[in-house]
Amino acid sequence: MDLLVASPILLHLTAGLLCVVAWKSVPAQRVISIVAALLGPLVAGLLLVTVHNSGPQTAALAGWPAPYGIVLVGDAVSVIMVALVAVVGLAVVVYAMGALDKPRERAGYHPLIHLLLTAVNGAFLSGDVFNMYVWFEVMLLASFVLITLGGTRGQLEGAIKYVTLNLLSSVLFLSAIGLLYGIVGTLNLADIAVKLPLVDAPGLKAVIAMLFLVAFGIKAALFPFFFWLPASYHTPPPAIIAVFAGVLTKVGIYSILRVFTLCFPQQLAEFADVFVWIAGFTMVVGVLGAAAQFEMRRILAFHSVSQVGYMFMGIAIAGVCLAQLAIDPAGDEQTGVLRQAAVVAVAGTMIFMLHHGVVKMNLFFISGIVMKLRGTAELKHLGDLYRTHPMLSLLFMVTAMSLAGIPVLSGFWAKLVLVRAGLDAGAWWLVGAALFVGSLTLFSMVKIWAEAFWKTTPADADKALAAHDESQGGPVPGVEPRAGQGANLTLMTIPAAALTVLAVAMGVGIAPIYRAAERAGEAVMNPDQYIEAVLDAEYLERLDEHRAALGLPPRRGGATVVAEADPTPSPEDPS
Amino acid sequence: MHTLLAIAAGVMFASGLYMMFRRSFVKLIIGLVLIGHAANIVIFTSGGLVRGAPALIPAGEARLPDDPAFTDPLPPALILTAIVISFAIISYTIVLVRRAYQAIGTDDLDQMRSTDK
């Protein structure tokens, strides 16, 4: 078995377990935590380069070959996600050392954060749908404990909503797996992709696909399942929520992308309209919700919903392209354009996930710094930060403009690629909604800038702050320390500055990132490479013979959906 | 038997969801337990029910027998995994609900509005 694919999982698992062993000693936990966090980008980078040079990497766990055993698969899509996890992990561990209060750190922050990263990596690398479910549950348990760490009233209330809806989503996921196993008799994703078209049960397939969509949609906080996110994301300290905003919702989007393009391309095309509506509503409702808020963390939480809509938009556009290819295989020229648009749309989703992971996490970092400085993130009690902390203001400004999509910064390219794909696919309304939402994002960011950084601090801010504390039951000792107490602002600022530089660097040096994302898009739209990397040739040959015996068109040759609707074999991939 | 189990799963889903819609914390937990079990029954049923056949390949044979039917051992294995996971999660939820009850002083979900404002 290839250890490299498993190494991102093993690294964080080892670190998490060592931290549990060193439970009594916070300094020892810190050392373990930071060493693992520093190794993360190295391992992810190595995996990225290996996959780039020699195609998808697989590891058959315990030596049981696919499709009988569980496989881990690192392909062009999952390695990008693993790389994002590594960056997020490193930044958040450094930030937490400066920001997190001692009681929370003693209560197991370090082991939990590494177990969370283990599970997220596991979900990204798993090539088996039930194994993915298990990683989801590990991730949920770690996130449940993290979100309640400290146990303030707000956290407990938020956690009940978070826990209930996420458990509901797990149950739907599990039921979908059960039904899927019932019709294909396998759990390996590649094997499902090959065998599902052989099963003649369109109604049941549609039901299973929609169960997956709802289950992952709840995790990803898509409209209309997002209500847990704004209710819970602003309650824990920024050192915890930043990592949630950085990677957790992306697990949902990644799973939709993986499961639908690999196993359910037919259903993705059939329900493309549903996908488009969900994407549009998620973007618009999220940004309108944010516009109504006046607390930094709440604004950012609502914005996460809206940004998830953008990530989903790429998948929806790919669905629209597949649907058009299926009903109207038209001329070769149009086919080429639509296929390329689908590839670009998926590339847009990938770039957006990278961009959003970095930028949104950084905005939560900065909101945490503001809270340490002023004791609140309520915009009406803030002000003057531009005069007292010009460097912090610069960090906020650059990051916020990147989120809003100002040219040269990372967000601009992410949106440009999505809009371009949308125009090629003819999804005019969706593109219009995306641009409209972009301008409202700018509005929200400018609102934070004007209120927190630009205006003069209201004269009664201290009094208002005391009243605010009173309404929350007083400042809980050690939970949210006021300026300076127990916080190391330098350690908090370093990751914030590094991520800001990264957001600029991603914007200026977009070319290699775009190429990597485009490769991911091609891998998603032409799943043959993935399937052939996972399953052995002899096994596939037998399945293909069986397929031919059933009178179905051949498996190879690009997106499967075309082959099913079009009696003639689809032309070769334009790339 | 399939029909009976399918109806049982449906009833459990419905009653579980009904319990989750109630305002009490305790009923929320009962609801979560019920829908968790309903999902297990769905896996069990859709994996195929076979009566009186072992999940073993007969001695000397190289492949599965076609007749008599063969019981697929995988769905029970999946269910076992799911039960273990749901045990951990339900334990966590009970502790969470207890802490929340202590902090908020009520078990009425409608009173928990401070994070939605």
XYZ file of C-alpha atoms in Angstrom:
692
model
C 0.000 0.000 0.000
C 1.113 3.461 -0.771
C 1.798 5.280 2.468
C 1.964 8.709 0.858
C -1.794 8.891 0.217
C -2.538 7.914 3.798
C 0.107 10.214 5.272
C -2.034 13.385 5.701
C -4.485 11.269 7.718
C -1.796 9.420 9.695
C 0.095 12.616 10.473
C -2.812 14.365 12.176
C -4.062 11.168 13.782
C -0.653 10.577 15.369
C -0.481 14.180 16.515
C -3.980 13.989 17.978
C -3.237 10.784 19.874
C 0.123 12.074 21.151
C -1.670 15.175 22.407
C -4.077 12.933 24.307
C -1.096 11.117 25.843
C 0.361 14.499 26.842
C -3.018 15.590 28.254
C -1.591 17.045 31.481
C 1.015 19.242 29.809
C -0.188 22.081 27.571
C 3.383 23.036 26.499
C 4.012 19.476 25.293
C 0.717 19.518 23.387
C 1.716 22.797 21.785
C 5.021 21.355 20.579
C 3.343 18.247 19.125
C 0.625 20.370 17.578
C 2.937 22.833 15.878
C 5.302 20.125 14.603
C 2.398 18.250 13.000
C 0.972 21.480 11.607
C 4.346 22.354 10.042
C 4.693 18.865 8.541
C 1.175 19.131 7.081
C 2.024 21.415 4.141
C 5.152 19.336 3.392
C 3.196 16.094 3.179
C 0.381 17.728 1.207
C 2.891 19.344 -1.148
C 4.625 16.018 -1.744
C 1.273 14.369 -2.488
C 0.314 17.231 -4.793
C 3.539 16.918 -6.794
C 3.300 13.110 -6.968
C -0.286 13.211 -8.231
C 0.619 15.943 -10.703
C 3.525 13.939 -12.090
C 2.193 10.401 -12.061
C -1.609 10.562 -11.919
C -4.024 9.462 -9.184
C -2.466 7.621 -6.254
C -4.319 4.883 -4.430
C -3.776 2.929 -1.247
C -5.650 -0.299 -0.547
C -6.060 -0.436 3.209
C -4.825 -3.647 4.843
C -3.888 -4.893 1.386
C -7.470 -5.744 0.360
C -7.755 -4.737 -3.282
C -10.614 -2.573 -4.550
C -13.544 -3.042 -4.820
C -13.497 -5.468 -1.859
C -11.457 -3.449 0.594
C -11.411 0.227 1.451
C -9.235 2.384 -0.773
C -7.843 5.841 -0.287
C -7.580 7.812 -3.514
C -5.610 10.977 -4.044
C -6.586 12.458 -7.396
C -6.311 15.985 -8.798
C -9.422 17.096 -6.870
C -8.717 15.614 -3.467
C -5.067 16.678 -3.313
C -6.098 20.318 -3.783
C -8.461 19.942 -0.833
C -5.751 18.243 1.251
C -3.405 21.126 0.463
C -6.054 23.585 1.670
C -6.476 21.593 4.890
C -2.722 21.743 5.478
C -2.629 25.544 5.093
C -5.711 26.000 7.264
C -4.305 23.641 9.915
C -0.975 25.432 10.151
C -2.533 28.891 10.344
C -5.116 27.960 12.949
C -2.668 26.147 15.251
C -0.351 29.170 15.353
C -3.286 31.544 15.827
C -4.805 29.465 18.612
C -1.578 29.587 20.615
C -1.902 33.343 20.764
C -5.658 33.645 20.938
C -7.112 30.768 22.879
C -7.689 31.147 26.590
C -5.955 28.720 28.955
C -9.065 26.821 30.149
C -10.047 25.944 26.590
C -6.508 24.957 25.678
C -6.317 22.704 28.747
C -9.694 21.193 27.892
C -8.242 19.483 24.815
C -8.153 22.012 21.991
C -4.989 20.572 20.415
C -6.026 16.891 20.266
C -9.463 17.886 18.989
C -8.222 20.138 16.244
C -5.882 17.401 14.977
C -8.628 14.787 15.085
C -10.811 17.192 13.124
C -8.069 17.642 10.504
C -7.568 13.837 10.409
C -11.223 13.308 9.646
C -11.414 16.083 7.056
C -8.395 14.642 5.234
C -9.993 11.222 5.490
C -13.224 12.462 3.923
C -11.293 14.076 1.067
C -9.121 11.033 0.375
C -11.626 8.237 0.847
C -12.587 6.239 -2.225
C -15.361 4.375 -0.459
C -18.748 5.841 0.294
C -19.243 4.169 3.675
C -15.730 5.031 4.737
C -16.591 8.610 3.817
C -19.589 8.376 6.160
C -17.331 7.176 8.976
C -14.929 10.095 8.411
C -17.926 12.449 8.412
C -18.922 11.116 11.819
C -15.404 11.448 13.227
C -15.349 14.995 11.892
C -18.752 15.715 13.429
C -17.782 14.398 16.854
C -14.582 16.458 16.895
C -16.471 19.536 15.715
C -19.270 18.978 18.271
C -16.764 19.033 21.105
C -14.861 21.979 19.635
C -17.987 24.086 19.144
C -18.988 23.593 22.793
C -15.457 23.899 24.204
C -15.769 26.372 27.055
C -19.490 25.778 27.471
C -20.892 29.323 27.424
C -24.631 29.687 27.064
C -24.423 30.921 23.489
C -22.176 28.030 22.494
C -24.527 25.457 24.011
C -27.545 26.952 22.262
C -25.726 27.142 18.949
C -24.388 23.617 19.422
C -27.861 22.111 19.893
C -28.924 23.454 16.506
C -25.640 22.454 14.892
C -25.723 18.950 16.373
C -29.384 18.254 15.571
C -29.244 19.279 11.926
C -25.921 17.590 11.307
C -27.160 14.355 12.853
C -30.227 14.519 10.645
C -27.923 14.910 7.666
C -25.857 11.889 8.792
C -28.987 9.759 9.021
C -30.015 10.755 5.488
C -26.490 10.026 4.253
C -26.589 6.599 5.911
C -30.018 5.786 4.446
C -28.809 6.826 1.002
C -25.790 4.531 1.351
C -28.078 1.682 2.395
C -30.366 2.147 -0.607
C -27.431 2.549 -2.962
C -25.840 -0.638 -1.655
C -29.170 -2.343 -2.194
C -29.134 -1.614 -5.936
C -25.435 -1.856 -6.829
C -24.049 -4.156 -4.130
C -20.812 -2.223 -3.705
C -19.530 0.711 -1.688
C -16.431 1.613 -3.660
C -17.041 4.919 -5.470
C -15.291 3.866 -8.682
C -17.088 0.534 -8.669
C -20.429 2.300 -8.132
C -19.614 4.615 -11.039
C -19.117 1.627 -13.342
C -21.994 -0.489 -12.057
C -24.734 2.090 -11.530
C -25.483 2.592 -15.262
C -26.008 -1.203 -15.485
C -28.914 -0.967 -13.039
C -32.295 -0.127 -14.519
C -34.023 1.759 -11.715
C -34.281 5.440 -12.697
C -36.771 6.321 -9.945
C -34.741 4.791 -7.148
C -31.540 6.332 -8.497
C -33.156 9.771 -8.477
C -34.321 9.253 -4.882
C -30.839 8.200 -3.767
C -29.225 11.120 -5.590
C -31.591 13.580 -3.894
C -30.940 11.991 -0.481
C -27.223 12.547 -1.066
C -27.889 16.117 -2.172
C -29.887 16.913 0.965
C -27.430 15.132 3.279
C -24.397 16.938 1.842
C -26.410 20.132 1.376
C -27.039 20.322 5.118
C -23.302 19.876 5.820
C -22.391 22.454 3.204
C -25.055 24.923 4.445
C -26.893 25.230 1.132
C -30.291 26.934 0.820
C -32.728 25.871 2.302
C -30.710 23.839 4.821
C -28.298 26.485 6.082
C -30.083 27.714 9.213
C -27.757 25.958 11.626
C -24.776 27.922 10.351
C -25.697 31.517 11.246
C -27.170 30.224 14.523
C -23.968 28.557 15.660
C -20.922 29.889 13.805
C -20.570 33.099 15.775
C -20.719 31.483 19.222
C -17.293 29.821 19.751
C -14.018 31.772 19.819
C -12.459 32.653 16.434
C -9.604 30.143 16.910
C -12.214 27.393 16.657
C -14.657 28.823 14.180
C -11.947 29.892 11.728
C -11.106 26.264 11.030
C -14.812 25.425 10.633
C -15.202 28.254 8.130
C -11.948 27.232 6.465
C -12.685 23.590 5.735
C -15.905 22.125 7.154
C -18.493 23.451 4.713
C -16.097 22.554 1.893
C -16.328 18.899 2.863
C -20.018 19.056 1.922
C -19.298 20.732 -1.414
C -16.449 18.321 -2.180
C -18.712 15.356 -1.441
C -21.441 16.656 -3.757
C -18.850 17.218 -6.461
C -17.318 13.777 -6.006
C -20.489 11.718 -5.648
C -22.520 13.464 -8.339
C -19.889 13.682 -11.044
C -18.548 10.187 -10.440
C -21.668 8.182 -9.591
C -24.676 10.294 -10.565
C -23.782 12.347 -13.686
C -27.150 11.347 -15.166
C -28.994 12.756 -12.155
C -26.761 15.846 -12.085
C -27.909 16.572 -15.642
C -31.563 15.698 -14.952
C -31.761 17.939 -11.880
C -29.517 20.701 -13.197
C -32.371 23.199 -12.749
C -32.693 22.305 -9.076
C -28.944 22.785 -8.668
C -29.091 26.186 -10.363
C -31.942 27.387 -8.150
C -30.236 26.155 -4.998
C -26.998 27.887 -5.990
C -28.795 31.152 -6.752
C -30.881 31.194 -3.576
C -27.912 30.222 -1.403
C -25.894 33.154 -2.746
C -28.681 35.724 -2.517
C -30.210 34.699 0.825
C -26.802 34.440 2.478
C -25.682 37.878 1.377
C -29.003 39.501 2.310
C -28.797 37.878 5.734
C -25.312 39.302 6.147
C -26.438 42.781 5.117
C -28.937 42.785 8.004
C -26.325 41.941 10.676
C -24.293 44.348 12.809
C -21.821 42.028 14.510
C -18.601 41.161 12.701
C -18.733 37.419 13.312
C -22.420 37.192 12.401
C -21.811 39.069 9.162
C -18.968 36.690 8.359
C -21.060 33.628 9.234
C -23.880 34.684 6.909
C -21.337 35.430 4.219
C -20.098 31.848 4.479
C -23.557 30.755 3.333
C -23.456 33.092 0.374
C -19.957 31.947 -0.601
C -20.974 28.297 -0.416
C -23.507 29.274 -3.080
C -20.644 30.317 -5.363
C -18.852 26.997 -4.829
C -22.084 25.182 -5.591
C -22.593 27.376 -8.651
C -19.663 25.639 -10.386
C -21.284 22.248 -9.867
C -24.639 23.601 -11.057
C -23.061 24.984 -14.246
C -21.366 21.649 -14.892
C -24.822 20.090 -14.511
C -26.319 22.547 -17.000
C -23.588 21.684 -19.513
C -24.149 17.956 -19.055
C -27.898 18.440 -19.497
C -27.434 20.391 -22.727
C -24.972 17.838 -24.020
C -27.505 15.111 -23.274
C -30.542 16.650 -25.007
C -28.745 18.332 -27.862
C -25.522 16.646 -28.868
C -25.572 19.130 -31.821
C -22.426 19.985 -33.737
C -18.953 19.092 -32.585
C -18.096 22.735 -32.068
C -20.889 23.375 -29.555
C -20.120 20.113 -27.788
C -16.529 21.205 -27.338
C -17.588 24.559 -25.902
C -19.997 22.963 -23.421
C -17.487 20.371 -22.301
C -14.856 23.017 -21.808
C -17.407 25.146 -19.894
C -18.102 22.227 -17.558
C -14.374 21.770 -16.937
C -13.929 25.494 -16.300
C -16.953 25.543 -13.972
C -15.504 22.789 -11.816
C -12.137 24.565 -11.889
C -13.996 27.662 -10.635
C -15.441 25.681 -7.744
C -11.962 24.437 -6.827
C -10.396 27.912 -6.978
C -13.286 29.338 -4.981
C -12.834 26.729 -2.267
C -9.117 27.534 -1.994
C -9.777 31.272 -2.018
C -12.612 31.097 0.468
C -10.742 28.776 2.837
C -7.888 31.246 3.103
C -9.819 34.511 3.051
C -12.796 33.679 5.259
C -10.545 32.098 7.852
C -8.438 35.236 7.856
C -11.481 37.465 8.342
C -12.445 35.388 11.390
C -8.834 35.741 12.628
C -9.055 39.508 12.261
C -12.437 39.637 13.995
C -10.771 37.709 16.834
C -7.967 40.271 17.048
C -10.524 43.091 17.095
C -12.358 41.319 19.915
C -9.156 40.996 21.916
C -8.383 44.686 21.392
C -11.831 46.091 22.089
C -13.670 43.306 23.882
C -16.505 43.224 21.375
C -17.246 42.624 17.729
C -20.497 44.647 17.759
C -20.036 47.241 15.037
C -21.921 49.945 16.925
C -19.432 49.823 19.826
C -16.359 49.842 17.581
C -14.507 52.572 15.780
C -11.171 54.294 15.261
C -9.266 51.081 14.559
C -7.776 52.664 11.441
C -6.150 55.359 13.566
C -5.022 53.110 16.433
C -4.067 49.981 14.451
C -3.224 50.892 10.857
C -1.487 47.572 10.093
C -4.480 45.550 11.227
C -6.698 47.786 9.113
C -4.541 47.098 6.092
C -4.812 43.342 6.667
C -8.578 43.623 6.960
C -8.905 45.847 3.914
C -6.914 43.565 1.615
C -8.677 40.415 2.825
C -12.144 41.953 2.674
C -11.553 43.276 -0.839
C -10.403 39.813 -1.834
C -13.660 38.347 -0.513
C -15.621 40.957 -2.431
C -13.733 40.086 -5.621
C -11.692 43.198 -6.371
C -9.333 42.555 -9.318
C -5.893 41.038 -8.827
C -6.904 39.516 -5.469
C -7.818 35.832 -5.215
C -11.590 36.349 -5.043
C -11.650 38.157 -8.356
C -10.215 35.209 -10.276
C -12.453 32.733 -8.473
C -15.546 34.683 -9.530
C -14.222 35.454 -12.998
C -13.715 31.771 -13.773
C -17.219 30.904 -12.516
C -18.844 33.752 -14.451
C -16.954 32.818 -17.601
C -18.117 29.200 -17.326
C -21.669 30.376 -16.622
C -21.714 32.556 -19.730
C -20.384 29.725 -21.899
C -23.042 27.409 -20.515
C -25.781 30.022 -21.035
C -26.765 30.167 -17.348
C -27.543 33.910 -17.580
C -29.663 34.285 -14.463
C -27.159 32.487 -12.313
C -24.339 34.713 -13.588
C -26.503 37.779 -12.952
C -27.193 36.625 -9.397
C -23.479 35.988 -8.827
C -22.532 39.497 -9.939
C -25.337 41.087 -7.903
C -24.260 39.133 -4.820
C -20.666 40.227 -5.438
C -21.672 43.868 -5.159
C -23.641 43.208 -1.954
C -20.584 41.428 -0.530
C -18.637 44.593 -1.195
C -21.376 46.517 0.633
C -21.067 44.312 3.741
C -17.283 44.531 3.762
C -17.395 48.301 3.391
C -19.917 48.392 6.229
C -17.481 46.612 8.546
C -14.704 48.909 7.359
C -16.704 52.076 7.890
C -18.115 51.063 11.269
C -15.199 49.295 12.920
C -12.177 50.915 11.344
C -13.169 54.329 10.049
C -15.774 56.038 12.232
C -14.957 57.651 15.583
C -15.595 55.373 18.540
C -18.962 56.303 20.080
C -18.459 58.270 23.307
C -20.529 55.843 25.358
C -18.782 52.734 23.977
C -17.415 51.653 27.364
C -20.775 52.070 29.038
C -22.502 50.233 26.205
C -19.907 47.498 26.464
C -20.579 47.063 30.163
C -24.304 46.828 29.407
C -23.546 44.287 26.709
C -21.563 42.196 29.201
C -24.415 42.478 31.659
C -26.907 41.127 29.138
C -24.592 38.176 28.482
C -24.350 37.457 32.207
C -21.130 39.428 32.709
C -17.718 38.815 31.192
C -17.045 35.186 32.052
C -13.564 34.992 33.621
C -11.041 33.436 31.285
C -13.510 32.945 28.474
C -13.301 36.187 26.560
C -10.480 38.135 28.152
C -10.398 41.857 27.537
C -7.496 43.570 25.806
C -4.177 41.911 26.475
C -5.360 39.457 29.117
C -3.912 36.064 28.321
C -3.652 36.855 24.631
C -0.518 37.027 22.565
C -1.350 39.517 19.838
C 1.884 38.881 17.931
C 1.095 35.189 17.563
C -2.404 36.126 16.425
C -1.183 38.657 13.888
C 1.459 36.438 12.245
C -1.024 33.965 10.697
C -3.382 36.809 9.770
C -0.565 38.603 7.957
C 0.624 35.378 6.323
C -2.866 34.580 5.042
C -3.274 38.110 3.713
C -0.019 37.734 1.795
C -1.266 34.353 0.568
C -4.540 35.920 -0.658
C -2.551 38.498 -2.621
C -0.098 35.866 -3.872
C -2.954 33.640 -5.016
C -4.307 36.583 -6.960
C -1.042 37.617 -8.572
C 0.177 34.084 -9.229
C -3.156 32.641 -10.283
C -1.787 30.828 -13.355
C -0.394 27.677 -11.667
C -3.402 27.501 -9.350
C -5.749 27.770 -12.320
C -3.881 25.030 -14.163
C -4.124 22.741 -11.130
C -7.837 23.550 -10.790
C -8.399 22.930 -14.492
C -6.722 19.536 -14.182
C -9.119 18.835 -11.320
C -12.001 19.909 -13.571
C -10.823 17.577 -16.323
C -10.423 14.736 -13.823
C -13.991 15.320 -12.650
C -15.483 15.512 -16.142
C -13.552 12.466 -17.400
C -13.776 9.997 -14.532
C -12.128 7.163 -16.497
C -8.726 7.998 -15.086
C -10.047 7.816 -11.529
C -11.877 4.562 -12.192
C -8.886 2.941 -13.867
C -6.558 4.016 -11.081
C -8.778 2.405 -8.456
C -9.984 -0.796 -10.124
C -7.700 -3.316 -11.793
C -7.848 -3.767 -15.536
C -9.014 -7.380 -15.541
C -11.959 -6.590 -13.256
C -12.929 -3.607 -15.406
C -12.736 -5.695 -18.552
C -15.220 -8.193 -17.106
C -17.561 -5.356 -16.175
C -17.236 -3.843 -19.646
C -18.111 -7.183 -21.222
C -21.155 -7.374 -19.014
C -22.042 -3.843 -20.050
C -21.776 -4.727 -23.733
C -23.925 -7.829 -23.146
C -26.653 -5.555 -21.772
C -26.517 -3.540 -24.984
C -25.257 -0.366 -23.313
C -22.794 1.988 -25.067
C -19.150 1.710 -24.030
C -18.040 3.228 -20.763
C -14.989 5.082 -22.010
C -14.967 8.445 -23.731
C -15.776 11.314 -21.417
C -18.800 12.152 -19.350
C -21.044 9.144 -19.041
C -24.274 11.087 -19.338
C -23.687 11.797 -23.015
C -23.131 8.163 -23.743
C -26.444 7.246 -22.161
C -28.602 9.747 -23.991
C -26.781 9.663 -27.294
C -26.827 6.388 -29.255
C -23.561 7.188 -31.050
C -20.400 7.093 -28.967
C -19.421 10.583 -27.896
C -16.388 12.170 -29.568
C -13.051 12.261 -27.853
C -12.429 14.810 -25.147
C -11.387 18.159 -26.675
C -8.411 18.490 -24.357
C -40.972 -9.391 5.332
C -39.520 -6.623 3.143
C -42.825 -4.782 3.180
C -43.157 -5.103 6.928
C -39.652 -3.760 7.572
C -40.135 -0.965 5.045
C -43.293 0.125 6.870
C -41.472 -0.146 10.202
C -38.657 2.070 8.926
C -41.160 4.609 7.601
C -43.071 4.711 10.882
C -39.839 5.120 12.831
C -38.672 7.959 10.592
C -42.029 9.678 10.936
C -42.247 9.308 14.695
C -38.583 10.273 15.112
C -39.092 13.453 13.111
C -42.294 14.183 15.037
C -40.381 13.878 18.303
C -37.656 16.201 16.985
C -40.262 18.812 16.134
C -41.464 18.897 19.761
C -40.068 21.559 22.054
C -38.520 19.364 24.727
C -34.809 18.453 24.782
C -35.543 14.913 25.922
C -37.924 14.321 23.019
C -35.271 15.666 20.684
C -32.906 12.923 21.839
C -35.597 10.244 21.535
C -36.256 11.483 18.022
C -32.567 11.270 17.094
C -32.345 7.722 18.440
C -35.453 6.689 16.484
C -34.343 8.034 13.116
C -30.886 6.516 13.665
C -32.449 3.107 14.105
C -34.749 3.693 11.151
C -31.697 4.276 8.932
C -30.223 0.984 10.167
C -33.415 -0.840 9.226
C -33.260 0.763 5.778
C -29.734 -0.608 5.274
C -30.749 -4.010 6.585
C -33.801 -4.239 4.335
C -32.338 -2.820 1.152
C -29.271 -5.055 1.526
C -31.618 -7.968 0.825
C -33.282 -10.281 3.313
C -32.533 -13.970 2.954
C -34.040 -16.584 5.189
C -32.004 -19.426 6.648
C -28.913 -19.089 4.450
C -25.423 -18.641 5.885
C -22.992 -15.895 4.955
C -20.408 -18.537 4.083
C -18.986 -20.070 0.950
C -19.430 -23.867 1.102
C -16.261 -25.882 1.734
C -14.400 -26.737 -1.418
C -16.205 -24.162 -3.548
C -14.315 -21.268 -5.100
C -17.251 -18.894 -5.489
C -20.585 -17.989 -4.018
C -23.416 -20.439 -4.480
C -26.297 -19.170 -6.590
C -28.786 -21.471 -4.970
C -29.594 -21.732 -2.106
C -29.327 -18.014 -1.704
C -26.432 -16.478 0.128
C -26.761 -13.934 2.940
C -24.735 -10.795 2.351
C -22.747 -10.143 5.535
C -21.915 -6.569 4.588
C -25.169 -4.775 5.586
C -25.009 -6.145 9.173
C -21.362 -5.016 9.291
C -22.371 -1.546 8.150
C -25.150 -1.456 10.734
C -22.761 -2.502 13.504
C -20.451 0.360 12.576
C -23.373 2.770 12.468
C -24.627 1.580 15.869
C -21.220 2.124 17.468
C -20.994 5.601 15.971
C -24.516 6.531 16.995
C -23.792 5.283 20.520
C -20.917 7.761 20.783
C -22.941 10.565 19.274
C -26.046 10.007 21.363
C -23.894 9.900 24.518
C -22.415 13.232 23.519
C -25.851 14.682 22.773
C -27.222 13.636 26.163
C -24.315 15.358 27.924
C -24.753 18.429 25.728
C -28.465 18.618 26.487
C -27.801 18.259 30.202
C -25.231 21.070 30.135
C -27.564 23.220 28.070
C -30.381 22.558 30.524
C -28.127 23.671 33.386
C -26.951 26.793 31.544
C -30.290 27.914 30.123
C -32.529 26.688 32.923
C -35.261 25.332 30.672
C -35.784 22.356 28.410
C -37.950 24.349 26.009
C -36.303 24.678 22.594
C -38.369 27.801 21.905
C -36.516 29.610 24.683
C -33.194 29.199 22.896
C -33.357 32.239 20.715
C -30.396 34.284 21.912
C -28.109 33.096 19.112
C -30.651 33.767 16.359
C -31.177 37.449 17.063
